[in-house]
Short mmCIF file of C-alpha atoms and ligand atoms in Angstrom, two decimals:
data_model
loop_
_atom_site.label_atom_id
_atom_site.label_comp_id
_atom_site.label_asym_id
_atom_site.label_seq_id
_atom_site.Cartn_x
_atom_site.Cartn_y
_atom_site.Cartn_z
CA MET A 5 -2.38 4.26 21.02
CA ASP A 6 -0.34 1.09 21.58
CA GLU A 7 3.43 1.19 21.57
CA ILE A 8 5.99 -1.30 20.29
CA LEU A 9 8.96 -2.04 22.49
CA VAL A 10 12.08 -3.47 20.84
CA ARG A 11 15.23 -4.60 22.58
CA GLY A 12 17.69 -4.60 19.72
CA GLY A 13 20.67 -6.78 18.95
CA ARG A 14 19.10 -10.14 18.14
CA THR A 15 19.92 -11.86 14.83
CA LEU A 16 16.77 -12.99 13.03
CA SER A 17 16.47 -16.48 11.60
CA GLY A 18 13.74 -18.78 10.35
CA THR A 19 10.82 -18.77 7.96
CA ILE A 20 7.87 -16.40 7.82
CA THR A 21 4.81 -16.15 5.57
CA ALA A 22 3.81 -12.90 3.86
CA ASN A 23 0.17 -11.84 3.85
CA GLY A 24 -2.02 -10.85 0.93
CA SER A 25 -1.51 -7.40 -0.51
CA LYS A 26 -3.16 -4.39 1.14
CA ASN A 27 -2.82 -2.23 -1.94
CA ALA A 28 -4.26 -4.92 -4.22
CA GLY A 29 -7.06 -5.60 -1.75
CA LEU A 30 -8.31 -2.03 -1.35
CA PRO A 31 -9.40 -1.37 -4.97
CA ILE A 32 -10.64 -4.95 -5.34
CA LEU A 33 -12.90 -4.53 -2.31
CA ALA A 34 -14.22 -1.27 -3.79
CA ALA A 35 -14.84 -3.10 -7.08
CA THR A 36 -17.30 -5.43 -5.32
CA LEU A 37 -19.72 -2.47 -5.48
CA LEU A 38 -19.91 -3.03 -9.23
CA ALA A 39 -22.21 -6.08 -9.14
CA ASP A 40 -24.76 -7.43 -6.68
CA GLY A 41 -24.34 -10.86 -5.13
CA GLU A 42 -21.89 -12.88 -3.07
CA TYR A 43 -18.09 -12.61 -3.34
CA HIS A 44 -15.44 -14.72 -1.57
CA ILE A 45 -12.02 -13.14 -1.38
CA LYS A 46 -9.16 -15.13 0.10
CA ASN A 47 -5.70 -14.17 1.40
CA ILE A 48 -7.05 -10.86 2.80
CA PRO A 49 -4.69 -9.33 5.37
CA ASN A 50 -6.36 -8.45 8.67
CA LEU A 51 -5.14 -4.87 8.99
CA SER A 52 -6.85 -1.62 9.77
CA ASP A 53 -6.98 -0.14 6.24
CA ILE A 54 -8.75 -3.27 5.03
CA ARG A 55 -11.16 -3.07 7.98
CA THR A 56 -11.80 0.60 7.15
CA MET A 57 -12.64 -0.33 3.54
CA ILE A 58 -15.03 -3.03 4.83
CA LYS A 59 -16.67 -0.41 7.08
CA LEU A 60 -17.07 1.86 4.08
CA LEU A 61 -18.66 -0.93 2.02
CA ARG A 62 -21.05 -1.64 4.90
CA THR A 63 -22.19 2.00 4.95
CA ILE A 64 -22.89 1.72 1.22
CA SER A 65 -25.09 -1.38 1.72
CA THR A 66 -22.89 -4.43 1.75
CA GLU A 67 -22.87 -7.35 4.18
CA ALA A 68 -19.40 -8.57 5.02
CA GLU A 69 -18.07 -11.46 7.09
CA PHE A 70 -14.33 -11.51 7.73
CA THR A 71 -12.82 -14.68 9.18
CA ASP A 72 -9.30 -16.05 9.01
CA HIS A 73 -8.11 -14.05 5.99
CA GLU A 74 -11.23 -14.83 4.03
CA LEU A 75 -13.87 -12.27 3.30
CA ARG A 76 -17.43 -13.03 2.26
CA ILE A 77 -19.11 -9.97 0.82
CA ILE A 78 -22.74 -9.66 -0.21
CA THR A 79 -23.38 -6.58 -2.32
CA LYS A 80 -27.04 -5.57 -2.26
CA LYS A 81 -29.16 -3.67 -4.68
CA GLU A 82 -30.16 -0.58 -2.71
CA LYS A 83 -27.16 1.66 -2.41
CA ASN A 84 -26.17 4.64 -0.43
CA HIS A 85 -23.63 6.49 -2.57
CA GLU A 86 -21.63 8.32 0.09
CA ALA A 87 -18.09 7.87 1.44
CA PRO A 88 -18.20 9.98 4.62
CA TYR A 89 -15.46 12.23 6.01
CA GLU A 90 -15.07 10.04 9.14
CA LEU A 91 -13.78 7.16 7.00
CA VAL A 92 -11.93 9.06 4.26
CA LYS A 93 -9.94 11.06 6.81
CA THR A 94 -8.51 7.82 8.22
CA MET A 95 -7.79 6.28 4.80
CA ARG A 96 -7.32 8.11 1.49
CA ALA A 97 -7.94 4.91 -0.46
CA SER A 98 -11.66 5.50 0.26
CA ILE A 99 -11.45 7.52 -2.98
CA TYR A 100 -11.65 4.10 -4.68
CA ALA A 101 -15.41 4.19 -4.02
CA LEU A 102 -15.79 7.00 -6.58
CA GLY A 103 -15.39 5.01 -9.83
CA PRO A 104 -17.54 2.01 -8.81
CA LEU A 105 -20.32 4.19 -7.32
CA LEU A 106 -20.53 6.25 -10.50
CA ALA A 107 -20.67 3.08 -12.55
CA ARG A 108 -23.40 1.50 -10.40
CA CYS A 109 -25.46 4.43 -9.11
CA GLY A 110 -24.65 7.22 -11.57
CA GLU A 111 -23.67 9.40 -8.64
CA ALA A 112 -21.28 9.54 -5.72
CA LYS A 113 -20.60 11.80 -2.76
CA VAL A 114 -17.08 11.22 -1.48
CA SER A 115 -15.29 13.28 1.12
CA PHE A 116 -12.36 15.18 -0.43
CA PRO A 117 -9.18 13.63 1.00
CA GLY A 118 -6.92 16.15 2.74
CA GLY A 119 -3.13 16.11 2.87
CA CYS A 120 -1.26 13.32 4.59
CA ALA A 121 2.12 12.54 6.05
CA LEU A 122 3.54 12.04 2.55
CA GLY A 123 2.63 15.58 1.41
CA ALA A 124 -0.17 17.23 -0.55
CA ARG A 125 -1.33 14.17 -2.56
CA PRO A 126 -3.85 15.80 -4.91
CA ILE A 127 -6.66 13.86 -6.64
CA ASP A 128 -6.84 16.00 -9.80
CA TYR A 129 -5.94 13.05 -12.08
CA HIS A 130 -8.91 11.05 -10.74
CA LEU A 131 -11.34 13.93 -11.23
CA GLU A 132 -10.10 15.05 -14.66
CA ALA A 133 -10.18 11.49 -16.02
CA LEU A 134 -13.69 10.83 -14.67
CA HIS A 135 -14.83 14.12 -16.19
CA LYS A 136 -13.70 12.76 -19.57
CA LEU A 137 -15.90 9.73 -18.96
CA ASN A 138 -18.92 12.11 -18.86
CA VAL A 139 -19.00 12.86 -15.15
CA THR A 140 -19.82 16.30 -13.77
CA ILE A 141 -17.99 17.13 -10.59
CA GLN A 142 -18.58 19.77 -7.94
CA ILE A 143 -16.63 20.30 -4.74
CA LYS A 144 -18.85 21.59 -1.91
CA HIS A 145 -18.49 21.57 1.88
CA GLY A 146 -15.45 19.28 1.71
CA TYR A 147 -17.19 16.71 -0.50
CA ILE A 148 -16.84 15.65 -4.13
CA TYR A 149 -20.32 15.49 -5.68
CA ALA A 150 -19.99 13.47 -8.88
CA LYS A 151 -22.84 12.67 -11.27
CA THR A 152 -23.24 11.13 -14.69
CA LYS A 153 -26.14 10.66 -17.07
CA GLY A 154 -24.26 7.63 -18.39
CA LEU A 155 -20.54 6.88 -18.39
CA GLN A 156 -18.95 7.14 -21.85
CA GLY A 157 -15.66 5.55 -22.87
CA ALA A 158 -12.83 8.07 -23.48
CA GLN A 159 -9.13 8.46 -24.25
CA ILE A 160 -7.28 9.14 -21.01
CA TYR A 161 -3.66 10.19 -20.83
CA PHE A 162 -2.07 10.57 -17.41
CA GLU A 163 0.65 13.19 -17.28
CA ASN A 164 2.36 11.16 -14.55
CA LYS A 165 1.80 7.54 -13.66
CA THR A 166 -0.79 7.17 -10.91
CA VAL A 167 -1.86 3.93 -9.28
CA GLY A 168 -5.04 5.31 -7.68
CA ALA A 169 -6.42 7.18 -10.69
CA THR A 170 -5.61 4.28 -13.05
CA ALA A 171 -7.63 1.97 -10.77
CA ASN A 172 -10.53 4.42 -10.38
CA VAL A 173 -10.84 4.91 -14.14
CA MET A 174 -10.68 1.15 -14.77
CA MET A 175 -13.52 0.58 -12.28
CA ALA A 176 -15.67 3.28 -13.88
CA ALA A 177 -14.87 2.29 -17.47
CA VAL A 178 -15.88 -1.38 -17.13
CA LEU A 179 -19.57 -0.40 -17.14
CA ALA A 180 -19.25 2.63 -19.46
CA GLU A 181 -20.65 2.74 -22.95
CA GLY A 182 -17.87 2.18 -25.49
CA THR A 183 -14.12 1.89 -25.19
CA THR A 184 -11.74 3.61 -22.77
CA VAL A 185 -8.02 3.70 -23.44
CA ILE A 186 -5.75 4.67 -20.54
CA GLN A 187 -2.30 5.79 -21.64
CA ASN A 188 0.72 6.16 -19.38
CA ALA A 189 -1.21 3.87 -17.02
CA ALA A 190 0.35 2.56 -13.82
CA CYS A 191 1.91 -0.90 -14.33
CA GLU A 192 2.00 -2.01 -10.69
CA PRO A 193 1.14 -5.66 -9.93
CA GLU A 194 -1.80 -4.31 -7.89
CA ILE A 195 -3.23 -2.80 -11.11
CA SER A 196 -2.69 -6.09 -12.99
CA SER A 197 -4.48 -7.86 -10.21
CA LEU A 198 -7.42 -5.42 -10.34
CA GLY A 199 -7.67 -6.02 -14.11
CA ASP A 200 -7.74 -9.79 -13.53
CA PHE A 201 -10.43 -9.39 -10.87
CA LEU A 202 -12.59 -7.21 -13.13
CA ASN A 203 -12.21 -9.65 -16.03
CA LYS A 204 -13.23 -12.50 -13.75
CA MET A 205 -16.38 -10.44 -13.03
CA GLY A 206 -17.09 -10.35 -16.77
CA ALA A 207 -15.33 -7.11 -17.75
CA HIS A 208 -13.23 -6.68 -20.90
CA VAL A 209 -9.94 -5.20 -19.74
CA GLU A 210 -6.76 -5.63 -21.78
CA GLY A 211 -3.20 -4.46 -21.34
CA HIS A 212 -3.29 -4.21 -17.52
CA GLY A 213 0.30 -4.44 -16.32
CA THR A 214 1.42 -2.31 -19.29
CA GLU A 215 1.33 1.44 -19.92
CA SER A 216 -1.70 1.17 -22.20
CA ILE A 217 -4.91 -0.31 -20.83
CA THR A 218 -8.02 -0.77 -22.97
CA VAL A 219 -11.41 -1.26 -21.35
CA GLN A 220 -14.37 -2.22 -23.49
CA GLY A 221 -17.49 -1.39 -21.47
CA VAL A 222 -20.02 -4.17 -20.79
CA LYS A 223 -23.67 -4.04 -19.67
CA GLU A 224 -23.25 -5.90 -16.40
CA LEU A 225 -20.83 -7.79 -14.19
CA HIS A 226 -21.19 -10.65 -11.73
CA PRO A 227 -19.65 -11.53 -8.33
CA VAL A 228 -16.65 -13.89 -8.12
CA TYR A 229 -14.25 -15.89 -5.95
CA TYR A 230 -10.73 -14.49 -5.88
CA SER A 231 -7.46 -14.83 -3.97
CA LEU A 232 -5.30 -11.75 -3.40
CA ILE A 233 -1.70 -11.58 -4.59
CA PRO A 234 1.02 -11.51 -1.90
CA ASP A 235 2.05 -8.16 -0.45
CA ARG A 236 5.35 -7.26 -2.14
CA ILE A 237 5.86 -4.36 0.28
CA GLU A 238 5.48 -6.60 3.32
CA VAL A 239 7.87 -9.06 1.65
CA GLY A 240 10.44 -6.26 1.21
CA THR A 241 9.92 -5.13 4.81
CA LEU A 242 10.56 -8.62 6.19
CA LEU A 243 13.65 -9.08 4.01
CA VAL A 244 15.06 -5.76 5.26
CA ALA A 245 14.34 -6.82 8.85
CA GLY A 246 16.34 -10.01 8.29
CA ALA A 247 19.08 -8.09 6.48
CA ILE A 248 19.53 -5.35 9.08
CA THR A 249 20.21 -7.95 11.79
CA ASN A 250 22.62 -9.85 9.50
CA GLY A 251 20.38 -12.87 9.89
CA LYS A 252 19.19 -15.56 7.55
CA ILE A 253 15.45 -15.61 6.91
CA THR A 254 13.09 -17.05 4.35
CA VAL A 255 9.86 -15.31 3.37
CA THR A 256 7.22 -17.58 1.87
CA ASN A 257 3.99 -16.80 -0.06
CA CYS A 258 5.86 -14.32 -2.28
CA MET A 259 5.81 -13.61 -5.96
CA PRO A 260 9.57 -12.97 -6.39
CA GLU A 261 8.96 -11.47 -9.85
CA HIS A 262 7.15 -8.56 -8.14
CA SER A 263 10.26 -7.73 -6.11
CA GLY A 264 12.87 -7.71 -8.92
CA ILE A 265 14.57 -4.36 -8.35
CA VAL A 266 14.34 -4.65 -4.56
CA LEU A 267 16.14 -7.99 -4.64
CA ASN A 268 18.76 -6.53 -7.02
CA LYS A 269 19.41 -3.62 -4.64
CA LEU A 270 19.84 -6.05 -1.74
CA ARG A 271 22.27 -8.03 -3.92
CA ASP A 272 24.16 -4.80 -4.76
CA ILE A 273 24.61 -4.17 -1.03
CA GLY A 274 26.14 -7.65 -0.72
CA TYR A 275 23.30 -9.89 0.42
CA THR A 276 22.79 -13.32 -1.03
CA ILE A 277 19.27 -13.86 -2.32
CA GLU A 278 17.98 -17.35 -3.05
CA ILE A 279 14.66 -17.83 -4.81
CA GLU A 280 12.78 -21.09 -4.77
CA GLY A 281 9.26 -21.05 -6.15
CA HIS A 282 7.28 -18.68 -3.94
CA SER A 283 10.02 -18.27 -1.30
CA ILE A 284 12.89 -15.83 -0.96
CA THR A 285 15.83 -16.38 1.38
CA ILE A 286 18.24 -13.62 2.34
CA TYR A 287 21.57 -13.76 4.19
CA ASN A 288 24.98 -12.16 4.10
CA LYS A 289 28.42 -13.68 4.44
CA GLY A 290 30.72 -10.92 3.27
CA LYS A 291 31.16 -7.18 3.36
CA ARG A 292 28.19 -4.89 2.79
CA LYS A 293 28.52 -1.71 0.77
CA PRO A 294 26.54 1.52 0.35
CA ILE A 295 24.32 2.01 -2.72
CA GLU A 296 22.21 4.62 -4.55
CA ILE A 297 18.44 4.21 -4.98
CA SER A 298 15.89 6.21 -6.97
CA THR A 299 12.20 5.59 -6.40
CA ASN A 300 9.93 5.61 -9.43
CA PRO A 301 6.76 3.86 -10.63
CA TYR A 302 6.88 0.07 -11.05
CA PRO A 303 8.98 -1.75 -12.17
CA ALA A 304 11.44 0.78 -10.66
CA PHE A 305 12.21 0.91 -6.94
CA PRO A 306 9.00 1.34 -4.86
CA THR A 307 8.61 4.49 -2.78
CA ASP A 308 6.93 2.37 -0.09
CA LEU A 309 10.24 0.64 0.66
CA GLN A 310 12.31 3.83 0.62
CA PRO A 311 12.10 4.42 4.43
CA LEU A 312 12.98 0.76 5.06
CA PHE A 313 16.10 1.01 2.92
CA ALA A 314 17.06 4.28 4.63
CA ALA A 315 17.03 2.38 7.93
CA LEU A 316 19.07 -0.48 6.47
CA LEU A 317 21.62 1.78 4.73
CA SER A 318 22.12 3.73 7.98
CA THR A 319 23.79 0.60 9.37
CA ILE A 320 26.11 0.07 6.39
CA GLU A 321 29.44 1.85 6.35
CA GLY A 322 29.87 4.47 3.64
CA LYS A 323 27.72 7.00 1.82
CA SER A 324 24.38 5.90 0.37
CA ILE A 325 21.99 8.10 -1.58
CA ILE A 326 18.20 7.88 -1.93
CA ASN A 327 16.30 9.99 -4.47
CA GLU A 328 12.54 10.10 -3.79
CA ASN A 329 10.71 10.81 -7.04
CA ILE A 330 7.10 9.93 -6.13
CA PHE A 331 6.28 11.77 -2.89
CA SER A 332 8.61 14.72 -2.36
CA ASP A 333 7.78 14.93 1.37
CA ARG A 334 8.23 11.30 2.27
CA PHE A 335 11.03 12.00 4.74
CA MET A 336 9.20 12.75 7.99
CA TYR A 337 10.86 9.69 9.53
CA ILE A 338 14.39 11.05 9.17
CA SER A 339 14.38 13.04 12.39
CA GLU A 340 13.20 9.91 14.21
CA LEU A 341 15.99 7.78 12.69
CA GLN A 342 18.39 10.54 13.71
CA ARG A 343 17.18 10.08 17.29
CA LEU A 344 18.51 6.51 17.01
CA GLY A 345 21.87 7.89 15.84
CA ALA A 346 21.52 7.65 12.05
CA ASP A 347 23.54 10.25 10.12
CA ILE A 348 21.17 11.39 7.34
CA LYS A 349 21.10 14.69 5.46
CA LEU A 350 18.09 15.87 3.49
CA SER A 351 18.42 18.11 0.47
CA GLY A 352 15.27 18.59 -1.61
CA SER A 353 13.98 15.16 -2.47
CA ARG A 354 17.34 13.48 -1.98
CA ILE A 355 18.87 12.09 1.18
CA SER A 356 22.46 11.21 1.75
CA ILE A 357 23.18 8.64 4.41
CA ASN A 358 26.53 8.48 6.08
CA GLY A 359 26.09 4.91 7.23
CA GLY A 360 27.82 2.77 9.78
CA ASN A 361 27.09 4.59 13.06
CA LYS A 362 26.10 2.19 15.81
CA LEU A 363 22.42 2.91 16.40
CA SER A 364 21.15 3.16 19.97
CA GLY A 365 17.59 2.75 21.22
CA ALA A 366 15.39 5.75 22.06
CA PRO A 367 11.69 6.65 22.15
CA VAL A 368 10.52 7.50 18.61
CA MET A 369 7.22 8.40 16.95
CA ALA A 370 5.94 6.83 13.72
CA PRO A 371 4.70 9.40 11.17
CA ASP A 372 3.17 6.99 8.59
CA ILE A 373 2.79 3.30 7.71
CA ARG A 374 6.13 2.57 6.06
CA ALA A 375 8.03 4.96 8.32
CA ALA A 376 6.62 3.01 11.28
CA ALA A 377 7.99 -0.22 9.79
CA ALA A 378 11.34 1.48 9.13
CA LEU A 379 11.59 2.55 12.78
CA VAL A 380 10.76 -0.96 14.00
CA THR A 381 13.42 -2.33 11.65
CA ALA A 382 16.03 0.21 12.75
CA ALA A 383 15.20 -0.65 16.36
CA LEU A 384 16.12 -4.31 15.69
CA ALA A 385 19.68 -3.14 14.92
CA SER A 386 19.88 -0.60 17.76
CA GLU A 387 21.59 -1.20 21.03
CA GLY A 388 19.17 -1.19 23.97
CA GLU A 389 15.49 -0.34 24.08
CA THR A 390 13.46 1.52 21.45
CA ARG A 391 9.87 2.45 22.12
CA ILE A 392 7.86 3.24 18.99
CA SER A 393 4.67 5.21 19.52
CA ARG A 394 1.78 5.99 17.14
CA VAL A 395 1.72 2.32 16.24
CA TYR A 396 -1.71 2.78 14.67
CA HIS A 397 0.22 3.80 11.55
CA LEU A 398 1.98 0.42 11.52
CA ASP A 399 -1.32 -1.38 12.04
CA ARG A 400 -2.82 0.28 8.96
CA GLY A 401 -0.50 -1.68 6.70
CA TYR A 402 0.91 -4.65 8.60
CA GLU A 403 -0.85 -7.50 10.36
CA HIS A 404 0.93 -7.75 13.69
CA LEU A 405 4.42 -7.22 12.33
CA GLU A 406 5.71 -7.58 15.90
CA ASN A 407 4.46 -11.19 16.12
CA LYS A 408 6.13 -12.07 12.81
CA LEU A 409 9.44 -10.54 13.91
CA ALA A 410 9.19 -12.22 17.34
CA SER A 411 8.71 -15.59 15.63
CA LEU A 412 12.02 -14.93 13.81
CA GLY A 413 13.75 -14.32 17.15
CA ALA A 414 13.35 -10.55 17.67
CA ASP A 415 12.92 -9.29 21.23
CA ILE A 416 9.82 -7.24 20.52
CA GLU A 417 6.46 -6.72 22.18
CA ARG A 418 3.36 -4.61 21.91
CA ILE A 419 2.45 -2.62 24.96
CA GLU A 420 -1.26 -2.02 24.98
CA THR A 421 -2.75 1.31 25.98
CA ASP A 422 -4.26 -0.03 29.19
CA ALA A 423 -0.86 -1.18 30.32
CA LEU A 424 0.60 2.28 29.63
CA TYR A 425 -1.89 4.60 31.32
N1 EPU B 545 -0.89 12.38 -8.04
C1 EPU B 545 -1.37 13.60 -8.45
N2 EPU B 545 -2.70 13.71 -8.71
C2 EPU B 545 -3.55 12.65 -8.58
C3 EPU B 545 -3.05 11.40 -8.17
C4 EPU B 545 -1.70 11.29 -7.89
O1 EPU B 545 -0.63 14.58 -8.58
O2 EPU B 545 -4.75 12.81 -8.83
C5 EPU B 545 0.55 12.26 -7.73
C6 EPU B 545 0.80 11.89 -6.27
O3 EPU B 545 0.81 13.04 -5.44
C7 EPU B 545 2.14 11.21 -6.36
C8 EPU B 545 2.07 10.48 -7.70
O4 EPU B 545 1.06 11.16 -8.46
O5 EPU B 545 3.16 12.17 -6.42
C9 EPU B 545 1.73 9.01 -7.61
O6 EPU B 545 0.57 8.82 -6.80
P1 EPU B 545 -0.37 7.54 -6.96
O7 EPU B 545 -1.70 7.99 -7.42
O8 EPU B 545 0.35 6.52 -7.78
O9 EPU B 545 -0.45 7.04 -5.44
P2 EPU B 545 -1.72 6.52 -4.68
O10 EPU B 545 -2.59 5.73 -5.56
O11 EPU B 545 -2.30 7.62 -3.89
C10 EPU B 545 -0.66 4.21 -4.04
C11 EPU B 545 -0.42 3.43 -2.80
C12 EPU B 545 0.68 4.07 -1.98
C13 EPU B 545 1.95 4.10 -2.84
C14 EPU B 545 1.67 4.85 -4.14
C15 EPU B 545 2.85 4.86 -5.09
C16 EPU B 545 -2.56 2.47 -2.29
C17 EPU B 545 -3.78 2.46 -1.44
N3 EPU B 545 -1.65 3.39 -2.02
O12 EPU B 545 -1.04 5.52 -3.64
O13 EPU B 545 0.91 3.22 -0.87
O14 EPU B 545 2.98 4.74 -2.14
O15 EPU B 545 0.56 4.24 -4.83
O16 EPU B 545 3.23 3.56 -5.39
O17 EPU B 545 -2.40 1.63 -3.17
C18 EPU B 545 1.35 2.67 1.39
O18 EPU B 545 0.90 1.55 1.17
O19 EPU B 545 1.96 2.96 2.45
C19 EPU B 545 1.18 3.73 0.37
C20 EPU B 545 1.32 5.01 0.67
#
């Protein structure tokens, strides 16, 4: 239960490198269950959700060695096919074990994920789509018991775009008999990257990155070397941190094409964005103005950066609006930002921000990963000291964000539990 202490008011400057993508890494790690042998995956961020996924793989019979952002995984023949409650309750993405386990073992027992800080988050799309691939599913004692006598290709249409269910179906379909077509598929770069990874393993996936993905099942796959794509959400977080302090920072190891709408929104506010190869620089010379944002599936504005922009827009004079269209309850952080002096009103899934109040430091509690980052960012622009607790949320998705911000000039430190109690 570490805390982060921020003394606000410093202007950030300098260059910082983004890590590999958490949300690309999680399904890719699960996909290593699909074929025995040795994998090397580079650019892996050292954060707690990734470590939880490695723990899960180990319980299913995988050897893993994780050093300096490189992961060596050896997937072995004998397999346990269970994702236990103890792991799933700390990370919903454990549901990614379902598709690969069905494909490899013909059965899976995965703890049913409960609600989370973003709301109900059902998994009906995962289960209905797998059922179409010839899987029988029973829910008993808090577990999903899934079994198949042989996965069969099918036509899948998702009523709403879903990153997780698109990935799970892709991972099951690669070893199914026949062809699977996924319509209204998620187009996120993390899904494109999963498709590339599976193809490198010998799968036949086409159309990943578009709304229609076709998977032609193959008999077997093989292990590979791979390097993860950069984390576009961490990139956005760092840019907002630079922006909120009116600094000038450069983020390297980016794929700027993955951040298109985010960069446009920062431009709309008044920031100058310069792109050079894999680097993005942000600074501001003139007046900043309020904007309206609506979150939606990629390539629209990402819900994961919504709390970060709420923090930023709280410091900009005038009325900004954010419409949250992915997770209707993703506003638990508002009351914490209000403790720092932000003037935000919530109405349904829309917030209106009366920006420009001078924020002032206070103790706050992080309710989820991105909210934690938003509170850290708001603290950078707040007068005096802010203490952010429940930092384990931050650590799920960011590799020592405090060290990165400190290297850009922020007055920020982690206070470890032992020092507190
Ligand atoms: N949905 C259903 N039924 C399902 C699946 C999803 O109703 O079976 C709904 C969800 O409740 C939500 C919408 O569909 O309203 C989209 O959910 P999606 O399945 O796309 O989300 P996810 O796969 O659970 C991933 C990321 C989230 C990110 C969302 C949206 C991972 C591990 N998680 O979640 O990332 O917010 O896509 O882009 O990739 C984070 O990193 O902090 C995070 C929460």
